[in-house]
Amino acid sequence: MIRNIIIFSLLWAVSLMASAHLSGFTDTSIQIAKPGVKIIYTLPSDNLLELDSSNNKAVAPPSSYMPAIINGWGIFTNKRSCFLRSSMAKALPKIAAYQYVLSYECPQGMNEMSIRYNLFAEQWRGHQNYARIFMANNRMRMRFTFDKKTLSLPVKQLLNEWGRPLTTTFFNTDPHSQLQVEGWGDPFSIKEASAQQITEAGTVKKTIHGQNYSSIDPSFIWLGMTHIWQGFDHVLFIIGLLLIPCAFKQLLLWVTSFTLAHSITLALSVLGVFSIPPSITEPLIALTVVILGIENLYYLYQQPKDDLTFKQRYRNRWWVIFCFGLIHGIGFSYLLQELSGGEDIWGRLLMFNLGVELGQIAIIVLLLIPIYAMFKWKYGLKIGGISSLLTSLVGAIWLIQRI
């Protein structure tokens, strides 16, 4: 039995080594103006390894992926394809992302428009591209997903309803980050109650009369949940909290400490109070996994040797977890920085953080009873020790990969 458990655990550990932090989420700003269409596409740089047929383990410069990015987008108006006028690529090292700018001309006119997105569909069925569309001083939003790859826009109809023409120029910068420049203002303000909004299904509907819901985007709850589930380093850390026998009060204290800590640094990082590059944060996150596993081994080794209560034995563990949570919160922030860029930041921060907490709770609820039963078994402490050792081993491999 023990040998089978060890073999299963080793296979589980190896499966985690390959991808600790591929997010599967991307962000796009789409500007529609008289010159044509401008796409600003931002994504985590390591995700581009999925598009690299050469099986390189290191991310290449941004320009290396430009052909794949261009092939992944298509702009069609009046049933004809628009042509690519220019393309640019740059790195965003502060959030470990690449950004691509594609500009299209549509000489056939833009009465009816279709925007096609077909990147990462084969790699991640759950991949989502959060898109913001800026047109005639209005902003719309939708998500490209595995089964929603095309957005259809009745441009002429919308302009007639709004009573506005297309703007004469594009933004010089990403409007997703610069909503209060060049006279655009806030297109979802109460004064713009008649503005149109693209729903996630790709259809058009009007906003609620006089109500401003732009700062609350419920889809970011699910984004936060899936982000923590897909971030195996965060998942492994949470699992590590459960790998020693403790009272429910101790577990609640640890989870609360971790939650409070990562909420603080997530907010401060997203709001721009400080900025720590992923090249520092990601190795530190891996190091927290290593240390947590080692600490578990220490407590499991001491377990049969003392008569201390859980409160006495783990009296210093909460502040260690709090410090580690501060590091993980910075790691959580990179995706939200990539997808927010200053737009509706408070609502998105609230929804995203709520999603992270719900995802964290789901993991704990799923494992709590099996792990409780494990420690009631005579081999429970041994399995906890083996699992903690594997936790440290996987964390050490991630640490070496990230340095």
mmCIF file of C-alpha atoms in Angstrom:
data_model
loop_
_atom_site.group_PDB
_atom_site.id
_atom_site.type_symbol
_atom_site.label_atom_id
_atom_site.label_comp_id
_atom_site.label_asym_id
_atom_site.label_seq_id
_atom_site.Cartn_x
_atom_site.Cartn_y
_atom_site.Cartn_z
ATOM 1 C CA MET A 1 0.000 0.000 0.000
ATOM 2 C CA ILE A 2 2.702 2.480 1.017
ATOM 3 C CA ARG A 3 4.712 1.693 -2.112
ATOM 4 C CA ASN A 4 1.686 2.345 -4.319
ATOM 5 C CA ILE A 5 1.074 5.646 -2.573
ATOM 6 C CA ILE A 6 4.693 6.672 -3.124
ATOM 7 C CA ILE A 7 4.555 5.782 -6.822
ATOM 8 C CA PHE A 8 1.295 7.712 -7.249
ATOM 9 C CA SER A 9 2.725 10.709 -5.414
ATOM 10 C CA LEU A 10 5.851 10.719 -7.576
ATOM 11 C CA LEU A 11 3.769 10.671 -10.748
ATOM 12 C CA TRP A 12 1.680 13.506 -9.345
ATOM 13 C CA ALA A 13 4.803 15.509 -8.550
ATOM 14 C CA VAL A 14 6.288 15.020 -12.002
ATOM 15 C CA SER A 15 3.026 16.183 -13.603
ATOM 16 C CA LEU A 16 3.272 19.474 -11.705
ATOM 17 C CA MET A 17 6.838 20.206 -12.749
ATOM 18 C CA ALA A 18 6.082 20.981 -16.362
ATOM 19 C CA SER A 19 3.736 23.941 -15.922
ATOM 20 C CA ALA A 20 3.473 25.838 -12.679
ATOM 21 C CA HIS A 21 2.054 29.088 -13.920
ATOM 22 C CA LEU A 22 0.590 29.152 -17.440
ATOM 23 C CA SER A 23 -2.431 31.381 -17.021
ATOM 24 C CA GLY A 24 -4.532 30.680 -20.119
ATOM 25 C CA PHE A 25 -5.864 34.265 -20.037
ATOM 26 C CA THR A 26 -5.079 37.101 -22.426
ATOM 27 C CA ASP A 27 -6.204 40.696 -22.864
ATOM 28 C CA THR A 28 -7.059 42.772 -25.922
ATOM 29 C CA SER A 29 -7.950 46.380 -26.618
ATOM 30 C CA ILE A 30 -9.604 46.889 -30.006
ATOM 31 C CA GLN A 31 -9.923 50.419 -31.409
ATOM 32 C CA ILE A 32 -12.289 51.068 -34.306
ATOM 33 C CA ALA A 33 -11.785 54.462 -35.947
ATOM 34 C CA LYS A 34 -11.836 56.026 -39.416
ATOM 35 C CA PRO A 35 -8.313 54.774 -40.264
ATOM 36 C CA GLY A 36 -9.411 51.170 -39.603
ATOM 37 C CA VAL A 37 -8.918 48.779 -36.709
ATOM 38 C CA LYS A 38 -6.098 48.702 -34.153
ATOM 39 C CA ILE A 39 -5.572 45.647 -31.925
ATOM 40 C CA ILE A 40 -3.420 45.750 -28.789
ATOM 41 C CA TYR A 41 -2.980 42.177 -27.601
ATOM 42 C CA THR A 42 -1.301 41.421 -24.261
ATOM 43 C CA LEU A 43 -0.482 37.990 -22.861
ATOM 44 C CA PRO A 44 1.903 36.276 -20.405
ATOM 45 C CA SER A 45 5.141 35.676 -22.273
ATOM 46 C CA ASP A 46 5.515 32.054 -21.141
ATOM 47 C CA ASN A 47 2.163 31.194 -22.736
ATOM 48 C CA LEU A 48 3.782 31.738 -26.131
ATOM 49 C CA LEU A 49 5.832 28.590 -25.649
ATOM 50 C CA GLU A 50 2.617 26.757 -26.559
ATOM 51 C CA LEU A 51 2.821 28.313 -30.031
ATOM 52 C CA ASP A 52 6.482 27.420 -30.531
ATOM 53 C CA SER A 53 6.831 24.365 -32.769
ATOM 54 C CA SER A 54 10.576 24.128 -32.060
ATOM 55 C CA ASN A 55 9.911 22.955 -28.461
ATOM 56 C CA ASN A 56 12.144 25.619 -26.953
ATOM 57 C CA LYS A 57 12.051 25.750 -23.158
ATOM 58 C CA ALA A 58 13.015 29.435 -23.007
ATOM 59 C CA VAL A 59 10.770 32.235 -24.210
ATOM 60 C CA ALA A 60 12.091 33.900 -27.360
ATOM 61 C CA PRO A 61 11.998 37.685 -28.024
ATOM 62 C CA PRO A 62 8.523 39.110 -28.760
ATOM 63 C CA SER A 63 9.117 39.494 -32.505
ATOM 64 C CA SER A 64 9.730 35.744 -32.854
ATOM 65 C CA TYR A 65 6.038 35.040 -32.274
ATOM 66 C CA MET A 66 4.676 37.789 -34.512
ATOM 67 C CA PRO A 67 3.708 35.478 -37.437
ATOM 68 C CA ALA A 68 1.682 33.253 -35.096
ATOM 69 C CA ILE A 69 -0.013 36.281 -33.522
ATOM 70 C CA ILE A 70 -0.915 37.738 -36.929
ATOM 71 C CA ASN A 71 -2.350 34.417 -38.091
ATOM 72 C CA GLY A 72 -4.450 34.246 -34.933
ATOM 73 C CA TRP A 73 -6.383 37.418 -35.742
ATOM 74 C CA GLY A 74 -8.678 38.261 -38.638
ATOM 75 C CA ILE A 75 -10.646 41.458 -39.385
ATOM 76 C CA PHE A 76 -13.443 41.321 -41.947
ATOM 77 C CA THR A 77 -15.732 44.158 -43.029
ATOM 78 C CA ASN A 78 -18.511 44.110 -45.597
ATOM 79 C CA LYS A 79 -17.691 40.433 -46.194
ATOM 80 C CA ARG A 80 -14.103 41.175 -47.243
ATOM 81 C CA SER A 81 -10.837 40.836 -45.360
ATOM 82 C CA CYS A 82 -9.054 43.942 -44.103
ATOM 83 C CA PHE A 83 -5.310 44.057 -44.717
ATOM 84 C CA LEU A 84 -2.569 44.434 -42.113
ATOM 85 C CA ARG A 85 -0.930 47.823 -42.388
ATOM 86 C CA SER A 86 1.607 47.606 -39.541
ATOM 87 C CA SER A 87 2.644 45.426 -36.632
ATOM 88 C CA MET A 88 4.772 45.982 -33.545
ATOM 89 C CA ALA A 89 5.848 43.874 -30.575
ATOM 90 C CA LYS A 90 7.354 44.709 -27.202
ATOM 91 C CA ALA A 91 8.073 43.116 -23.837
ATOM 92 C CA LEU A 92 6.425 44.230 -20.586
ATOM 93 C CA PRO A 93 8.944 42.934 -18.037
ATOM 94 C CA LYS A 94 7.111 44.313 -14.998
ATOM 95 C CA ILE A 95 4.291 41.800 -15.515
ATOM 96 C CA ALA A 96 6.220 39.138 -17.489
ATOM 97 C CA ALA A 97 4.095 39.759 -20.574
ATOM 98 C CA TYR A 98 4.433 40.530 -24.276
ATOM 99 C CA GLN A 99 2.301 43.065 -26.137
ATOM 100 C CA TYR A 100 1.489 43.074 -29.848
ATOM 101 C CA VAL A 101 0.003 45.975 -31.813
ATOM 102 C CA LEU A 102 -1.685 45.189 -35.134
ATOM 103 C CA SER A 103 -3.178 47.934 -37.330
ATOM 104 C CA TYR A 104 -5.595 47.099 -40.164
ATOM 105 C CA GLU A 105 -7.021 49.137 -43.041
ATOM 106 C CA CYS A 106 -10.468 48.403 -44.457
ATOM 107 C CA PRO A 107 -10.837 50.324 -47.760
ATOM 108 C CA GLN A 108 -14.100 48.486 -48.506
ATOM 109 C CA GLY A 109 -15.817 50.381 -45.665
ATOM 110 C CA MET A 110 -16.886 49.274 -42.194
ATOM 111 C CA ASN A 111 -20.659 49.032 -42.170
ATOM 112 C CA GLU A 112 -20.547 45.453 -40.887
ATOM 113 C CA MET A 113 -17.521 44.032 -39.073
ATOM 114 C CA SER A 114 -16.412 40.608 -37.884
ATOM 115 C CA ILE A 115 -13.380 40.123 -35.635
ATOM 116 C CA ARG A 116 -12.002 36.590 -35.452
ATOM 117 C CA TYR A 117 -9.662 35.334 -32.730
ATOM 118 C CA ASN A 118 -8.114 31.890 -32.986
ATOM 119 C CA LEU A 119 -5.133 31.615 -30.644
ATOM 120 C CA PHE A 120 -4.580 28.935 -27.958
ATOM 121 C CA ALA A 121 -7.858 27.189 -28.791
ATOM 122 C CA GLU A 122 -6.016 23.897 -29.322
ATOM 123 C CA GLN A 123 -3.797 24.314 -26.241
ATOM 124 C CA TRP A 124 -6.478 25.331 -23.689
ATOM 125 C CA ARG A 125 -10.120 24.593 -24.150
ATOM 126 C CA GLY A 126 -10.756 26.936 -21.223
ATOM 127 C CA HIS A 127 -8.677 29.766 -22.699
ATOM 128 C CA GLN A 128 -10.307 33.217 -22.500
ATOM 129 C CA ASN A 129 -9.325 36.466 -24.161
ATOM 130 C CA TYR A 130 -10.839 39.479 -22.373
ATOM 131 C CA ALA A 131 -11.515 42.106 -25.043
ATOM 132 C CA ARG A 132 -12.451 45.780 -24.780
ATOM 133 C CA ILE A 133 -13.758 47.467 -27.920
ATOM 134 C CA PHE A 134 -13.453 51.258 -28.241
ATOM 135 C CA MET A 135 -15.569 52.935 -30.912
ATOM 136 C CA ALA A 136 -17.036 56.448 -31.303
ATOM 137 C CA ASN A 137 -16.314 57.445 -27.720
ATOM 138 C CA ASN A 138 -17.983 54.299 -26.365
ATOM 139 C CA ARG A 139 -16.497 51.214 -24.783
ATOM 140 C CA MET A 140 -17.808 47.666 -25.091
ATOM 141 C CA ARG A 141 -16.576 44.388 -23.675
ATOM 142 C CA MET A 142 -16.731 40.686 -24.460
ATOM 143 C CA ARG A 143 -14.715 37.495 -24.110
ATOM 144 C CA PHE A 144 -13.331 35.325 -26.859
ATOM 145 C CA THR A 145 -13.507 31.678 -25.775
ATOM 146 C CA PHE A 146 -13.141 28.212 -27.277
ATOM 147 C CA ASP A 147 -16.691 28.287 -28.643
ATOM 148 C CA LYS A 148 -16.946 32.079 -29.215
ATOM 149 C CA LYS A 149 -14.158 32.930 -31.608
ATOM 150 C CA THR A 150 -15.904 35.637 -33.626
ATOM 151 C CA LEU A 151 -17.394 38.990 -32.666
ATOM 152 C CA SER A 152 -19.885 40.518 -35.122
ATOM 153 C CA LEU A 153 -20.383 44.283 -34.910
ATOM 154 C CA PRO A 154 -23.087 46.204 -36.829
ATOM 155 C CA VAL A 155 -20.891 49.312 -36.948
ATOM 156 C CA LYS A 156 -23.199 51.485 -39.067
ATOM 157 C CA GLN A 157 -26.251 50.597 -36.978
ATOM 158 C CA LEU A 158 -24.472 51.355 -33.698
ATOM 159 C CA LEU A 159 -23.174 54.704 -34.939
ATOM 160 C CA ASN A 160 -26.680 55.696 -35.999
ATOM 161 C CA GLU A 161 -28.100 54.747 -32.596
ATOM 162 C CA TRP A 162 -25.379 56.620 -30.753
ATOM 163 C CA GLY A 163 -25.566 59.648 -33.050
ATOM 164 C CA ARG A 164 -21.772 59.818 -33.262
ATOM 165 C CA PRO A 165 -19.194 59.341 -36.003
ATOM 166 C CA LEU A 166 -16.027 57.284 -35.715
ATOM 167 C CA THR A 167 -13.053 59.127 -34.254
ATOM 168 C CA THR A 168 -10.539 60.375 -36.792
ATOM 169 C CA THR A 169 -7.446 58.842 -35.164
ATOM 170 C CA PHE A 170 -6.325 55.981 -32.955
ATOM 171 C CA PHE A 171 -4.990 56.406 -29.455
ATOM 172 C CA ASN A 172 -1.239 56.720 -29.261
ATOM 173 C CA THR A 173 -1.351 54.478 -26.196
ATOM 174 C CA ASP A 174 -3.539 51.629 -25.072
ATOM 175 C CA PRO A 175 -6.998 53.104 -24.318
ATOM 176 C CA HIS A 176 -7.518 50.248 -21.887
ATOM 177 C CA SER A 177 -4.959 52.011 -19.675
ATOM 178 C CA GLN A 178 -5.714 55.611 -20.678
ATOM 179 C CA LEU A 179 -9.467 56.095 -20.532
ATOM 180 C CA GLN A 180 -9.306 59.736 -19.487
ATOM 181 C CA VAL A 181 -7.365 61.196 -22.429
ATOM 182 C CA GLU A 182 -8.184 62.789 -25.782
ATOM 183 C CA GLY A 183 -11.782 63.524 -24.812
ATOM 184 C CA TRP A 184 -12.971 59.939 -24.407
ATOM 185 C CA GLY A 185 -13.913 60.302 -20.769
ATOM 186 C CA ASP A 186 -15.788 57.454 -19.070
ATOM 187 C CA PRO A 187 -18.188 55.942 -21.615
ATOM 188 C CA PHE A 188 -20.127 54.112 -18.873
ATOM 189 C CA SER A 189 -20.875 57.187 -16.777
ATOM 190 C CA ILE A 190 -24.453 58.069 -15.864
ATOM 191 C CA LYS A 191 -24.461 60.666 -18.645
ATOM 192 C CA GLU A 192 -23.844 57.876 -21.129
ATOM 193 C CA ALA A 193 -26.776 55.755 -19.953
ATOM 194 C CA SER A 194 -27.795 55.081 -23.543
ATOM 195 C CA ALA A 195 -24.425 53.605 -24.467
ATOM 196 C CA GLN A 196 -24.305 50.090 -25.835
ATOM 197 C CA GLN A 197 -22.423 47.188 -24.254
ATOM 198 C CA ILE A 198 -21.314 43.968 -25.896
ATOM 199 C CA THR A 199 -22.219 40.988 -23.728
ATOM 200 C CA GLU A 200 -20.135 37.854 -23.295
ATOM 201 C CA ALA A 201 -22.325 36.060 -25.809
ATOM 202 C CA GLY A 202 -21.328 38.598 -28.470
ATOM 203 C CA THR A 203 -24.735 40.304 -28.740
ATOM 204 C CA VAL A 204 -25.591 43.941 -28.109
ATOM 205 C CA LYS A 205 -27.765 45.180 -25.273
ATOM 206 C CA LYS A 206 -28.339 48.508 -23.571
ATOM 207 C CA THR A 207 -27.073 49.398 -20.142
ATOM 208 C CA ILE A 208 -29.525 49.677 -17.241
ATOM 209 C CA HIS A 209 -31.121 53.153 -17.176
ATOM 210 C CA GLY A 210 -28.986 55.577 -15.264
ATOM 211 C CA GLN A 211 -26.934 52.897 -13.483
ATOM 212 C CA ASN A 212 -23.179 52.557 -13.721
ATOM 213 C CA TYR A 213 -22.187 48.898 -13.501
ATOM 214 C CA SER A 214 -18.886 49.214 -15.313
ATOM 215 C CA SER A 215 -16.801 48.915 -12.151
ATOM 216 C CA ILE A 216 -18.279 45.522 -11.262
ATOM 217 C CA ASP A 217 -17.393 42.764 -13.694
ATOM 218 C CA PRO A 218 -18.625 39.460 -12.207
ATOM 219 C CA SER A 219 -16.614 37.462 -14.742
ATOM 220 C CA PHE A 220 -13.525 38.382 -12.719
ATOM 221 C CA ILE A 221 -14.783 36.182 -9.879
ATOM 222 C CA TRP A 222 -14.434 33.154 -12.139
ATOM 223 C CA LEU A 223 -11.140 34.543 -13.423
ATOM 224 C CA GLY A 224 -9.781 34.629 -9.860
ATOM 225 C CA MET A 225 -10.988 31.093 -9.166
ATOM 226 C CA THR A 226 -9.498 29.614 -12.319
ATOM 227 C CA HIS A 227 -6.287 31.563 -11.848
ATOM 228 C CA ILE A 228 -5.572 29.944 -8.502
ATOM 229 C CA TRP A 229 -6.636 26.505 -9.780
ATOM 230 C CA GLN A 230 -4.285 26.807 -12.755
ATOM 231 C CA GLY A 231 -1.420 28.201 -10.660
ATOM 232 C CA PHE A 232 -0.043 24.912 -9.359
ATOM 233 C CA ASP A 233 2.502 26.642 -7.117
ATOM 234 C CA HIS A 234 -0.329 28.373 -5.238
ATOM 235 C CA VAL A 235 -2.376 25.155 -5.147
ATOM 236 C CA LEU A 236 0.566 23.187 -3.807
ATOM 237 C CA PHE A 237 1.146 25.769 -1.093
ATOM 238 C CA ILE A 238 -2.478 25.504 0.034
ATOM 239 C CA ILE A 239 -2.271 21.711 0.015
ATOM 240 C CA GLY A 240 0.901 22.000 2.085
ATOM 241 C CA LEU A 241 -1.042 23.795 4.798
ATOM 242 C CA LEU A 242 -3.156 20.658 5.226
ATOM 243 C CA LEU A 243 -0.337 18.111 5.395
ATOM 244 C CA ILE A 244 0.112 18.188 9.169
ATOM 245 C CA PRO A 245 -2.502 17.185 11.772
ATOM 246 C CA CYS A 246 -4.050 20.188 13.461
ATOM 247 C CA ALA A 247 -7.245 21.459 15.037
ATOM 248 C CA PHE A 248 -9.744 23.292 12.864
ATOM 249 C CA LYS A 249 -8.990 26.545 14.743
ATOM 250 C CA GLN A 250 -5.334 26.354 13.726
ATOM 251 C CA LEU A 251 -6.214 25.690 10.095
ATOM 252 C CA LEU A 252 -8.661 28.594 10.093
ATOM 253 C CA LEU A 253 -5.972 30.878 11.540
ATOM 254 C CA TRP A 254 -3.458 29.823 8.867
ATOM 255 C CA VAL A 255 -5.891 30.271 6.005
ATOM 256 C CA THR A 256 -6.994 33.653 7.368
ATOM 257 C CA SER A 257 -3.373 34.774 7.695
ATOM 258 C CA PHE A 258 -2.610 33.700 4.127
ATOM 259 C CA THR A 259 -5.782 35.379 2.815
ATOM 260 C CA LEU A 260 -5.184 38.668 4.624
ATOM 261 C CA ALA A 261 -1.559 38.803 3.543
ATOM 262 C CA HIS A 262 -2.063 38.105 -0.141
ATOM 263 C CA SER A 263 -5.059 40.470 -0.255
ATOM 264 C CA ILE A 264 -2.841 43.299 1.022
ATOM 265 C CA THR A 265 -0.037 42.852 -1.494
ATOM 266 C CA LEU A 266 -2.434 42.039 -4.352
ATOM 267 C CA ALA A 267 -4.191 45.375 -3.829
ATOM 268 C CA LEU A 268 -1.006 47.403 -3.316
ATOM 269 C CA SER A 269 0.666 45.889 -6.370
ATOM 270 C CA VAL A 270 -2.345 46.326 -8.674
ATOM 271 C CA LEU A 271 -2.843 49.921 -7.484
ATOM 272 C CA GLY A 272 0.791 50.691 -8.281
ATOM 273 C CA VAL A 273 1.944 51.426 -4.736
ATOM 274 C CA PHE A 274 4.995 49.256 -5.421
ATOM 275 C CA SER A 275 6.241 47.090 -8.257
ATOM 276 C CA ILE A 276 8.316 43.921 -7.934
ATOM 277 C CA PRO A 277 9.201 42.106 -11.169
ATOM 278 C CA PRO A 278 8.216 38.454 -11.660
ATOM 279 C CA SER A 279 11.901 37.552 -11.951
ATOM 280 C CA ILE A 280 12.089 38.130 -8.186
ATOM 281 C CA THR A 281 8.597 37.109 -7.117
ATOM 282 C CA GLU A 282 8.298 33.781 -8.940
ATOM 283 C CA PRO A 283 11.482 32.240 -7.424
ATOM 284 C CA LEU A 284 10.357 33.461 -3.999
ATOM 285 C CA ILE A 285 6.966 31.754 -4.440
ATOM 286 C CA ALA A 286 8.760 28.513 -5.272
ATOM 287 C CA LEU A 287 10.948 29.016 -2.196
ATOM 288 C CA THR A 288 7.855 29.350 0.020
ATOM 289 C CA VAL A 289 6.711 25.934 -1.205
ATOM 290 C CA VAL A 290 10.116 24.446 -0.362
ATOM 291 C CA ILE A 291 10.188 25.948 3.132
ATOM 292 C CA LEU A 292 6.580 24.972 3.882
ATOM 293 C CA GLY A 293 7.314 21.337 3.034
ATOM 294 C CA ILE A 294 10.420 21.340 5.224
ATOM 295 C CA GLU A 295 8.512 22.952 8.087
ATOM 296 C CA ASN A 296 5.853 20.247 7.761
ATOM 297 C CA LEU A 297 8.544 17.576 8.022
ATOM 298 C CA TYR A 298 9.860 19.181 11.206
ATOM 299 C CA TYR A 299 6.405 19.223 12.838
ATOM 300 C CA LEU A 300 5.647 15.656 11.709
ATOM 301 C CA TYR A 301 8.986 14.477 13.116
ATOM 302 C CA GLN A 302 8.282 16.176 16.462
ATOM 303 C CA GLN A 303 4.679 14.935 16.646
ATOM 304 C CA PRO A 304 5.288 11.617 18.467
ATOM 305 C CA LYS A 305 7.953 13.117 20.727
ATOM 306 C CA ASP A 306 6.063 15.799 22.626
ATOM 307 C CA ASP A 307 2.872 16.195 24.578
ATOM 308 C CA LEU A 308 2.154 19.739 23.414
ATOM 309 C CA THR A 309 -1.291 20.852 22.328
ATOM 310 C CA PHE A 310 -1.833 21.935 18.736
ATOM 311 C CA LYS A 311 -1.904 25.573 19.867
ATOM 312 C CA GLN A 312 1.438 25.234 21.653
ATOM 313 C CA ARG A 313 3.100 23.251 18.876
ATOM 314 C CA TYR A 314 2.088 25.606 16.029
ATOM 315 C CA ARG A 315 2.130 28.921 17.895
ATOM 316 C CA ASN A 316 4.591 30.553 15.445
ATOM 317 C CA ARG A 317 3.309 29.027 12.211
ATOM 318 C CA TRP A 318 0.659 31.678 11.436
ATOM 319 C CA TRP A 319 3.103 34.544 10.995
ATOM 320 C CA VAL A 320 5.342 32.441 8.737
ATOM 321 C CA ILE A 321 2.286 31.753 6.571
ATOM 322 C CA PHE A 322 1.403 35.459 6.690
ATOM 323 C CA CYS A 323 4.831 36.408 5.342
ATOM 324 C CA PHE A 324 4.557 33.801 2.608
ATOM 325 C CA GLY A 325 1.083 35.119 1.732
ATOM 326 C CA LEU A 326 2.572 38.564 1.092
ATOM 327 C CA ILE A 327 4.752 37.012 -1.600
ATOM 328 C CA HIS A 328 1.928 35.029 -3.188
ATOM 329 C CA GLY A 329 -0.252 38.155 -3.362
ATOM 330 C CA ILE A 330 2.297 39.850 -5.608
ATOM 331 C CA GLY A 331 2.227 36.785 -7.824
ATOM 332 C CA PHE A 332 -1.575 36.994 -8.043
ATOM 333 C CA SER A 333 -1.359 40.629 -9.123
ATOM 334 C CA TYR A 334 0.403 40.130 -12.455
ATOM 335 C CA LEU A 335 -2.609 38.674 -14.240
ATOM 336 C CA LEU A 336 -4.924 41.370 -12.915
ATOM 337 C CA GLN A 337 -2.467 44.089 -13.944
ATOM 338 C CA GLU A 338 -2.374 42.611 -17.426
ATOM 339 C CA LEU A 339 -6.173 42.475 -17.709
ATOM 340 C CA SER A 340 -7.029 45.758 -15.996
ATOM 341 C CA GLY A 341 -4.507 48.420 -16.859
ATOM 342 C CA GLY A 342 -6.320 51.029 -14.742
ATOM 343 C CA GLU A 343 -9.828 50.340 -16.070
ATOM 344 C CA ASP A 344 -12.507 49.793 -13.410
ATOM 345 C CA ILE A 345 -9.689 48.756 -11.141
ATOM 346 C CA TRP A 346 -11.522 48.742 -7.797
ATOM 347 C CA GLY A 347 -14.396 46.590 -9.004
ATOM 348 C CA ARG A 348 -12.090 44.189 -10.764
ATOM 349 C CA LEU A 349 -9.784 43.983 -7.771
ATOM 350 C CA LEU A 350 -12.728 43.154 -5.532
ATOM 351 C CA MET A 351 -14.165 40.536 -7.907
ATOM 352 C CA PHE A 352 -10.779 38.952 -8.660
ATOM 353 C CA ASN A 353 -9.782 38.717 -5.005
ATOM 354 C CA LEU A 354 -13.176 37.242 -4.127
ATOM 355 C CA GLY A 355 -12.645 34.650 -6.844
ATOM 356 C CA VAL A 356 -9.206 33.779 -5.465
ATOM 357 C CA GLU A 357 -10.704 33.256 -2.016
ATOM 358 C CA LEU A 358 -13.514 31.084 -3.367
ATOM 359 C CA GLY A 359 -11.017 29.019 -5.347
ATOM 360 C CA GLN A 360 -8.872 28.618 -2.260
ATOM 361 C CA ILE A 361 -11.854 27.577 -0.134
ATOM 362 C CA ALA A 362 -12.916 25.054 -2.788
ATOM 363 C CA ILE A 363 -9.504 23.376 -2.644
ATOM 364 C CA ILE A 364 -9.587 23.171 1.155
ATOM 365 C CA VAL A 365 -13.168 21.883 1.293
ATOM 366 C CA LEU A 366 -12.377 19.237 -1.319
ATOM 367 C CA LEU A 367 -9.348 17.917 0.576
ATOM 368 C CA LEU A 368 -10.245 18.533 4.198
ATOM 369 C CA ILE A 369 -12.190 15.328 4.893
ATOM 370 C CA PRO A 370 -9.822 12.973 2.964
ATOM 371 C CA ILE A 371 -6.801 14.435 4.743
ATOM 372 C CA TYR A 372 -8.555 14.273 8.123
ATOM 373 C CA ALA A 373 -9.297 10.599 7.444
ATOM 374 C CA MET A 374 -5.686 10.068 6.351
ATOM 375 C CA PHE A 375 -4.333 11.256 9.705
ATOM 376 C CA LYS A 376 -6.724 8.908 11.506
ATOM 377 C CA TRP A 377 -5.056 6.011 9.660
ATOM 378 C CA LYS A 378 -1.972 4.412 11.202
ATOM 379 C CA TYR A 379 0.141 5.391 8.180
ATOM 380 C CA GLY A 380 -1.201 8.934 8.148
ATOM 381 C CA LEU A 381 1.914 10.643 9.523
ATOM 382 C CA LYS A 382 4.134 8.737 7.080
ATOM 383 C CA ILE A 383 1.978 9.743 4.111
ATOM 384 C CA GLY A 384 1.979 13.329 5.372
ATOM 385 C CA GLY A 385 5.771 13.190 5.552
ATOM 386 C CA ILE A 386 6.132 11.720 2.051
ATOM 387 C CA SER A 387 3.732 14.309 0.640
ATOM 388 C CA SER A 388 5.584 17.147 2.393
ATOM 389 C CA LEU A 389 8.909 15.856 1.077
ATOM 390 C CA LEU A 390 7.489 15.764 -2.459
ATOM 391 C CA THR A 391 6.108 19.266 -1.945
ATOM 392 C CA SER A 392 9.586 20.546 -1.131
ATOM 393 C CA LEU A 393 11.062 18.588 -4.042
ATOM 394 C CA VAL A 394 8.641 20.095 -6.567
ATOM 395 C CA GLY A 395 9.191 23.557 -5.079
ATOM 396 C CA ALA A 396 12.967 23.105 -5.389
ATOM 397 C CA ILE A 397 12.626 22.147 -9.064
ATOM 398 C CA TRP A 398 10.478 25.224 -9.705
ATOM 399 C CA LEU A 399 13.036 27.351 -7.842
ATOM 400 C CA ILE A 400 15.863 26.103 -10.050
ATOM 401 C CA GLN A 401 13.790 26.683 -13.189
ATOM 402 C CA ARG A 402 12.959 30.234 -12.198
ATOM 403 C CA ILE A 403 16.356 31.450 -11.041
#
